[in-house]
Short mmCIF file of C-alpha atoms and ligand atoms in Angstrom, two decimals:
data_model
loop_
_atom_site.label_atom_id
_atom_site.label_comp_id
_atom_site.label_asym_id
_atom_site.label_seq_id
_atom_site.Cartn_x
_atom_site.Cartn_y
_atom_site.Cartn_z
CA MET A 18 19.78 -1.35 30.83
CA PRO A 19 21.87 1.81 31.41
CA LEU A 20 21.58 4.26 28.52
CA TRP A 21 25.24 4.00 27.49
CA LEU A 22 25.06 0.20 27.34
CA ASP A 23 21.86 0.40 25.32
CA SER A 24 23.42 2.79 22.81
CA MET A 25 26.53 0.55 22.54
CA ALA A 26 24.30 -2.46 21.82
CA LYS A 27 22.45 -0.49 19.14
CA GLN A 28 25.69 0.60 17.55
CA LEU A 29 26.91 -3.00 17.51
CA ASP A 30 23.64 -4.07 15.83
CA GLN A 31 24.12 -1.40 13.16
CA HIS A 32 27.72 -2.45 12.51
CA LEU A 33 26.64 -6.08 12.18
CA ASP A 34 23.84 -5.13 9.79
CA ARG A 35 26.20 -3.09 7.66
CA LEU A 36 28.80 -5.88 7.60
CA VAL A 37 26.19 -8.46 6.55
CA ASP A 38 24.93 -6.15 3.78
CA VAL A 39 28.42 -5.44 2.43
CA LEU A 40 29.41 -9.13 2.54
CA VAL A 41 26.18 -10.26 0.85
CA GLU A 42 26.44 -7.60 -1.85
CA ASN A 43 30.05 -8.59 -2.58
CA ALA A 44 29.66 -12.33 -2.11
CA THR A 45 31.63 -13.21 -5.24
CA VAL A 46 34.73 -11.24 -4.32
CA VAL A 47 37.38 -11.21 -1.63
CA LEU A 48 37.08 -8.01 0.39
CA SER A 49 40.22 -6.61 1.98
CA GLY A 50 40.09 -6.17 5.75
CA THR A 51 41.28 -2.59 5.36
CA LYS A 52 38.49 -1.76 2.91
CA LEU A 53 35.85 -3.44 5.05
CA ALA A 54 37.02 -1.70 8.21
CA SER A 55 37.01 1.67 6.49
CA GLN A 56 33.54 1.10 4.96
CA LEU A 57 32.23 0.29 8.41
CA ARG A 58 34.31 3.05 10.00
CA VAL A 59 35.64 0.67 12.67
CA PRO A 60 39.18 -0.36 13.68
CA HIS A 61 40.52 -3.72 12.48
CA SER A 62 40.11 -5.25 15.94
CA THR A 63 36.37 -4.42 15.92
CA LEU A 64 35.98 -5.79 12.41
CA TRP A 65 37.49 -9.06 13.57
CA GLU A 66 35.07 -9.23 16.51
CA LEU A 67 32.12 -8.52 14.20
CA ILE A 68 33.22 -11.29 11.83
CA GLU A 69 33.43 -13.71 14.78
CA ARG A 70 29.91 -12.71 15.90
CA LEU A 71 28.54 -13.46 12.44
CA ARG A 72 30.31 -16.81 12.39
CA GLU A 73 28.67 -17.66 15.73
CA MET A 74 25.35 -16.93 14.01
CA GLY A 75 26.01 -19.47 11.29
CA ALA A 76 27.76 -17.34 8.67
CA GLU A 77 30.64 -18.97 6.86
CA ILE A 78 33.25 -16.32 6.18
CA ARG A 79 36.54 -17.39 4.67
CA GLY A 80 39.51 -15.42 6.03
CA LEU A 81 42.33 -15.36 3.50
CA PRO A 82 45.62 -14.35 5.16
CA GLY A 83 46.95 -11.11 3.73
CA THR A 84 44.07 -10.88 1.25
CA GLY A 85 40.78 -10.41 3.06
CA TYR A 86 37.39 -11.97 3.69
CA GLN A 87 34.89 -13.75 1.49
CA LEU A 88 31.35 -14.80 2.34
CA VAL A 89 30.71 -18.51 1.74
CA LYS A 90 27.34 -18.79 3.48
CA ALA A 91 25.25 -15.81 4.52
CA PRO A 92 23.86 -15.73 8.08
CA ASP A 93 20.08 -16.00 8.25
CA VAL A 94 19.48 -12.51 9.64
CA LEU A 95 16.94 -9.83 8.73
CA THR A 96 18.83 -6.61 8.09
CA PRO A 97 16.72 -3.49 7.42
CA ARG A 98 18.23 -3.27 3.95
CA MET A 99 17.14 -6.82 3.10
CA ILE A 100 13.64 -6.19 4.44
CA ARG A 101 13.33 -2.90 2.53
CA ARG A 102 14.37 -4.56 -0.71
CA SER A 103 11.58 -7.12 -0.44
CA LEU A 104 8.89 -4.86 0.92
CA PRO A 105 6.94 -2.53 -1.40
CA ALA A 106 7.21 1.08 -0.24
CA GLY A 107 4.38 1.71 2.18
CA GLU A 108 3.77 2.81 5.71
CA PHE A 109 4.56 -0.48 7.39
CA GLY A 110 8.29 -0.98 7.69
CA GLY A 111 9.00 2.62 6.63
CA ARG A 112 11.29 2.74 9.68
CA ILE A 113 13.01 -0.46 10.77
CA HIS A 114 14.83 -1.18 14.02
CA HIS A 115 16.69 -4.48 13.85
CA HIS A 116 18.20 -6.09 16.95
CA TYR A 117 20.40 -9.13 17.24
CA GLN A 118 19.23 -9.46 20.82
CA VAL A 119 16.58 -7.51 22.71
CA ASP A 120 14.51 -8.06 25.85
CA SER A 121 11.22 -7.95 23.95
CA THR A 122 10.27 -6.22 20.70
CA MET A 123 7.08 -5.14 22.55
CA SER A 124 9.08 -3.25 25.18
CA GLU A 125 11.42 -1.75 22.60
CA ALA A 126 8.47 -0.70 20.42
CA ALA A 127 6.71 0.86 23.44
CA ARG A 128 9.89 2.83 24.22
CA LEU A 129 10.16 4.01 20.62
CA ALA A 130 6.45 4.86 20.41
CA SER A 131 6.70 6.99 23.56
CA ALA A 132 9.60 8.79 21.85
CA ASN A 133 7.33 9.59 18.87
CA ALA A 134 8.26 6.77 16.48
CA PRO A 135 5.95 7.09 13.46
CA HIS A 136 3.05 4.86 12.49
CA GLY A 137 4.29 1.69 10.77
CA THR A 138 7.66 1.52 12.53
CA LEU A 139 8.89 -2.07 12.64
CA VAL A 140 10.96 -3.56 15.45
CA VAL A 141 12.40 -6.96 14.64
CA ALA A 142 14.77 -9.15 16.66
CA GLU A 143 16.83 -12.24 15.99
CA GLU A 144 16.45 -13.25 19.63
CA GLN A 145 14.45 -12.07 22.64
CA THR A 146 15.61 -12.55 26.21
CA ALA A 147 12.22 -11.68 27.71
CA GLY A 148 9.72 -12.45 24.93
CA ARG A 149 6.21 -12.33 26.31
CA GLY A 150 2.76 -13.60 25.43
CA ARG A 151 -0.75 -13.04 26.70
CA PHE A 152 -1.60 -13.53 30.37
CA GLY A 153 2.01 -12.86 31.41
CA ARG A 154 3.30 -15.96 29.69
CA THR A 155 6.81 -16.28 28.31
CA TRP A 156 7.31 -16.49 24.54
CA PHE A 157 10.32 -18.74 23.94
CA SER A 158 12.44 -16.75 21.47
CA PRO A 159 15.71 -18.45 20.57
CA ARG A 160 17.90 -17.13 17.79
CA GLY A 161 17.62 -18.39 14.25
CA THR A 162 14.43 -20.41 13.98
CA GLY A 163 11.60 -18.06 14.87
CA LEU A 164 10.35 -14.68 13.80
CA TYR A 165 9.81 -12.00 16.45
CA PHE A 166 8.55 -8.56 15.53
CA THR A 167 6.32 -5.67 16.54
CA VAL A 168 4.71 -2.94 14.44
CA ILE A 169 3.86 0.42 15.98
CA LEU A 170 0.48 1.84 14.97
CA ARG A 171 -1.16 5.17 15.59
CA PRO A 172 -4.75 4.20 14.83
CA LYS A 173 -7.74 6.51 14.90
CA LEU A 174 -9.58 4.19 17.28
CA SER A 175 -11.10 4.43 20.71
CA PRO A 176 -9.62 2.05 23.30
CA ALA A 177 -12.90 0.07 23.25
CA ALA A 178 -12.54 -0.52 19.48
CA ALA A 179 -8.86 -1.48 19.62
CA PRO A 180 -9.32 -5.29 20.10
CA ILE A 181 -10.09 -5.42 16.37
CA LEU A 182 -6.32 -5.02 15.83
CA THR A 183 -5.74 -8.52 17.26
CA LEU A 184 -8.21 -10.03 14.79
CA LEU A 185 -6.67 -8.02 11.96
CA ALA A 186 -3.25 -9.46 12.79
CA GLY A 187 -4.65 -13.00 13.08
CA VAL A 188 -6.20 -12.78 9.62
CA SER A 189 -2.94 -11.42 8.17
CA VAL A 190 -0.80 -14.17 9.70
CA ALA A 191 -3.20 -17.00 8.81
CA GLU A 192 -3.40 -15.87 5.18
CA ALA A 193 0.37 -15.47 4.90
CA VAL A 194 0.98 -18.92 6.38
CA SER A 195 -1.65 -20.45 4.12
CA GLU A 196 -0.05 -19.02 1.00
CA LEU A 197 3.57 -19.71 1.92
CA ALA A 198 2.99 -23.26 3.17
CA SER A 199 0.49 -24.04 0.37
CA LEU A 200 -2.20 -24.99 2.88
CA PRO A 201 -5.47 -23.57 1.50
CA ILE A 202 -7.93 -22.54 4.21
CA ASP A 203 -11.25 -24.35 4.11
CA ILE A 204 -13.08 -24.33 7.40
CA ARG A 205 -15.72 -26.74 6.04
CA ARG A 206 -13.04 -29.44 5.86
CA PRO A 207 -12.07 -30.24 9.46
CA ASP A 208 -10.33 -33.38 8.18
CA MET A 209 -7.68 -31.26 6.45
CA ARG A 210 -4.80 -29.27 7.89
CA TRP A 211 -4.92 -25.54 7.25
CA PRO A 212 -4.07 -22.40 9.23
CA ASP A 213 -6.91 -21.73 11.63
CA ILE A 214 -7.34 -18.80 14.03
CA ARG A 215 -8.33 -19.62 17.59
CA TRP A 216 -10.09 -16.45 18.69
CA PRO A 217 -8.66 -14.00 19.34
CA ASN A 218 -4.96 -14.44 18.72
CA ASP A 219 -3.58 -17.93 18.07
CA VAL A 220 -2.77 -19.18 14.60
CA LEU A 221 -2.93 -22.97 14.52
CA ILE A 222 -2.18 -25.69 12.04
CA GLY A 223 -3.77 -29.06 12.73
CA GLY A 224 -4.90 -27.70 16.11
CA LYS A 225 -1.36 -26.75 17.21
CA LYS A 226 -0.09 -23.22 17.58
CA CYS A 227 2.42 -21.92 15.04
CA ALA A 228 2.07 -18.20 15.74
CA GLY A 229 0.91 -15.89 18.52
CA ILE A 230 -0.18 -12.27 18.57
CA LEU A 231 0.02 -9.74 21.36
CA VAL A 232 -1.45 -6.25 21.14
CA GLU A 233 -0.55 -3.61 23.70
CA MET A 234 -1.44 0.06 23.71
CA THR A 235 -1.24 3.40 25.42
CA ALA A 236 -4.50 5.31 25.37
CA GLN A 237 -6.34 8.42 26.49
CA PRO A 238 -9.95 7.82 27.62
CA GLU A 239 -11.24 8.57 24.09
CA ARG A 240 -8.34 7.73 21.81
CA VAL A 241 -5.54 5.22 21.36
CA GLU A 242 -2.23 7.10 21.32
CA HIS A 243 -0.23 4.19 20.00
CA ALA A 244 -0.69 0.44 19.75
CA GLN A 245 1.93 -2.24 19.28
CA ILE A 246 1.09 -5.42 17.36
CA GLY A 247 3.59 -8.11 18.32
CA ILE A 248 3.84 -11.32 16.32
CA GLY A 249 5.85 -14.43 17.02
CA VAL A 250 5.98 -17.19 14.42
CA ASN A 251 7.53 -20.64 14.82
CA VAL A 252 9.15 -20.86 11.41
CA ASN A 253 12.05 -23.27 11.11
CA GLN A 254 12.04 -25.29 14.34
CA ALA A 255 12.68 -28.90 13.33
CA GLU A 256 11.41 -30.11 16.70
CA ILE A 257 9.29 -28.66 19.47
CA PRO A 258 10.47 -29.11 23.10
CA ALA A 259 8.65 -32.09 24.67
CA GLU A 260 6.74 -29.95 27.18
CA LEU A 261 5.21 -27.90 24.32
CA ALA A 262 4.89 -30.59 21.66
CA ALA A 263 1.19 -31.28 22.29
CA GLU A 264 0.34 -27.58 21.89
CA ALA A 265 2.82 -26.11 19.40
CA THR A 266 4.19 -26.68 15.94
CA SER A 267 6.26 -24.86 13.31
CA LEU A 268 5.82 -24.07 9.63
CA ARG A 269 8.71 -26.36 8.88
CA ILE A 270 7.16 -29.31 10.72
CA GLU A 271 3.82 -28.77 9.01
CA ALA A 272 5.10 -28.17 5.48
CA GLY A 273 8.05 -30.56 5.61
CA ARG A 274 10.49 -27.89 4.41
CA GLY A 275 12.29 -24.82 5.68
CA PHE A 276 11.17 -21.23 5.01
CA SER A 277 12.92 -17.93 4.48
CA ARG A 278 12.11 -15.90 7.58
CA LEU A 279 12.42 -12.80 5.40
CA GLU A 280 9.68 -14.08 3.10
CA VAL A 281 7.40 -14.89 6.03
CA LEU A 282 7.97 -11.46 7.58
CA VAL A 283 7.34 -9.59 4.34
CA SER A 284 4.23 -11.59 3.53
CA ILE A 285 2.73 -10.83 6.96
CA LEU A 286 3.67 -7.13 6.80
CA LYS A 287 2.04 -6.70 3.39
CA ARG A 288 -1.18 -8.19 4.68
CA LEU A 289 -1.11 -6.21 7.90
CA GLU A 290 -0.91 -3.02 5.87
CA HIS A 291 -3.63 -4.20 3.49
CA TYR A 292 -6.07 -5.06 6.28
CA TYR A 293 -5.18 -1.93 8.22
CA HIS A 294 -6.24 0.17 5.23
CA ARG A 295 -9.43 -1.88 4.97
CA LEU A 296 -10.15 -1.16 8.60
CA GLU A 297 -9.65 2.57 7.98
CA GLU A 298 -11.79 2.57 4.85
CA ARG A 299 -14.61 0.18 5.74
CA GLY A 300 -14.50 -0.17 9.52
CA ALA A 301 -14.29 -3.20 11.78
CA GLY A 302 -16.98 -5.10 9.85
CA ALA A 303 -14.55 -5.86 7.02
CA ILE A 304 -12.08 -7.50 9.42
CA VAL A 305 -14.75 -9.31 11.44
CA GLY A 306 -16.24 -10.64 8.19
CA ARG A 307 -12.94 -12.06 6.96
CA PHE A 308 -12.16 -13.51 10.40
CA GLY A 309 -15.52 -15.32 10.35
CA GLU A 310 -14.70 -16.83 6.95
CA ILE A 311 -11.34 -18.29 7.95
CA SER A 312 -11.63 -19.17 11.66
CA SER A 313 -13.33 -22.40 12.64
CA TYR A 314 -13.74 -20.89 16.13
CA ALA A 315 -16.06 -18.11 14.97
CA ARG A 316 -19.15 -20.30 14.66
CA GLY A 317 -20.35 -23.78 15.57
CA LYS A 318 -17.45 -24.72 17.87
CA ARG A 319 -17.99 -25.99 21.39
CA VAL A 320 -15.56 -24.08 23.58
CA ARG A 321 -14.51 -23.33 27.13
CA VAL A 322 -13.56 -19.68 27.69
CA THR A 323 -11.58 -18.86 30.80
CA ASP A 324 -11.22 -15.25 31.86
CA GLY A 325 -9.76 -15.08 35.37
CA GLN A 326 -12.32 -16.71 37.66
CA ARG A 327 -15.01 -16.67 34.99
CA VAL A 328 -15.59 -19.76 32.85
CA ILE A 329 -18.06 -19.91 29.97
CA ILE A 330 -18.86 -23.19 28.24
CA GLY A 331 -20.98 -23.30 25.13
CA GLU A 332 -21.10 -23.11 21.37
CA THR A 333 -19.77 -20.17 19.36
CA VAL A 334 -22.46 -18.42 17.34
CA GLY A 335 -20.48 -15.71 15.54
CA LEU A 336 -18.76 -12.44 16.32
CA SER A 337 -20.19 -9.09 17.39
CA PRO A 338 -19.66 -6.14 14.99
CA GLU A 339 -16.63 -5.12 17.10
CA GLY A 340 -15.12 -8.62 17.05
CA MET A 341 -16.25 -10.04 20.41
CA LEU A 342 -16.80 -13.80 20.42
CA LEU A 343 -20.45 -14.76 20.90
CA VAL A 344 -20.91 -17.95 22.90
CA ARG A 345 -24.31 -19.58 23.48
CA ARG A 346 -24.19 -21.20 26.90
CA ASP A 347 -25.98 -24.47 27.51
CA ASP A 348 -28.83 -22.56 29.21
CA GLY A 349 -29.40 -20.72 25.91
CA GLU A 350 -27.98 -17.36 27.03
CA VAL A 351 -25.58 -15.73 24.54
CA GLU A 352 -22.50 -14.13 26.09
CA ALA A 353 -20.24 -11.64 24.26
CA VAL A 354 -16.64 -12.42 25.22
CA LEU A 355 -14.16 -9.55 25.10
CA SER A 356 -11.08 -11.46 26.22
CA GLY A 357 -10.16 -14.85 27.57
CA LEU A 358 -8.44 -18.13 26.93
CA VAL A 359 -10.43 -20.22 24.46
CA ARG A 360 -10.09 -23.98 24.22
CA PRO A 361 -12.20 -26.61 22.47
CA GLU A 362 -14.56 -28.40 24.84
CA SER A 363 -15.83 -31.87 24.20
C1 LIG B 23 0.63 -15.20 22.69
O1 LIG B 23 0.37 -16.15 21.95
O2 LIG B 23 0.36 -15.22 23.91
C2 LIG B 23 1.28 -13.99 22.09
C3 LIG B 23 2.71 -14.22 21.74
C4 LIG B 23 3.37 -13.00 21.10
C5 LIG B 23 4.85 -13.18 20.92
C6 LIG B 23 5.46 -12.04 20.15
S1 LIG B 23 7.12 -12.35 19.67
C7 LIG B 23 7.31 -10.71 19.17
C8 LIG B 23 6.63 -9.87 20.23
N1 LIG B 23 7.55 -9.63 21.34
C9 LIG B 23 7.13 -10.21 22.46
O3 LIG B 23 7.72 -10.15 23.54
N2 LIG B 23 5.98 -10.85 22.25
C10 LIG B 23 5.52 -10.71 20.88
#
C-alpha cells in the first residue's frame, strides 16, 4: 500500500476509535454534531461518514435532526481505550495499534517491530484481508466474530530456543478458553470436552480447532531480535462454513452462548504476560511442564507427524526440555520433532 494511503487508513482508524469512545462514554446523552465534530477535529461531512461506517459495523446511532446523535447500541469493536481499561498495567498491551481492516496483524507487527516498536506492543484488527496461518495457509478473518491479534516480543532467546514461544501461547489460550467457557481441563477424561492443545499450536475443543497460533521472528545467528506471536480465535461464529465444519469450531458453538471479544483478548493477554515472565524467571522447563499437564498430545497419543516429505507415525512419549515433541516410532526409535503437522492416527 502506498505510504500516503496507509497513513490515511490509520488516521481513519483513529477517528473511528475516538468516535466510538466518545459515543460509549456519553451513551445516555444526545451529542450535538458540532460538538462531536470539534472533539474529533473533523469537518461535519467526515463525521457523517464516520457515523455511517460505524452503522455498517452494527452500531445503532440515532440521528436526531437539529439536535445531534445518540448511541443506542455500541459496535462490537476493540478500541485501545477499551482494552487499556480492562487490562492491568503491564508490558503487554502497553502500546496498542487497532485496525478496522488490515492485511495481516503479523505483517503490520513485523513492520512496527522493524521500526523499533517496544516489547509488548499489541496489534489488533477487526478484520484481516490476508490473515495467514502455518504452512502458508489462509486464516479466514471476517469482521465481527473472530479475534485477530499479534504481540511483539523482544525476548532474550536464541533462535533455536524460540519455538517455546508457540507452546507458551498455546498454554495461555487454552487456559483462557477453559476459564471463560467454563470447560475445566482434565486430560485424563477423554470423554469430556475441554480445551486441548494439539502440539505445537492448535487449541481444540472436542477435537475441533477454535484457535490457532503463529510465531514469526527476525533473528541474528545468536539472538532473536524480535518475535511476533499471532493468535486467531473463533469466538462468536454461530456456524462454521461447511468445508471447515469437520475441523473447526467456535467458543460460541461449544459453550452455547456468545462471548465478549474484549474479555477473551484481555484474558489471553494477561496469561501471555504471566507465562512470559515465568519463561524469563524459570526457563523453558516451566512452560514445557505446564504444556505437558494440559495437552493430551504430549504423551500417550498415537499420531502422524508430517513435515514436508517426512512422515513419522508413532506414540507421543513427552516433550524435550526445549519443547520438541518426542514420538516413539513403531520400530522403537524415539524421534524429537521440531515442527510439523500433527494429526491423530488410528
Ligand atoms: C494456524 O493455526 O495455522 C495459525 C493461525 C494464526 C492466525 C492469526 S490471526 C492473527 C494473526 N494474523 C495473521 O495473519 N495470522 C495470525
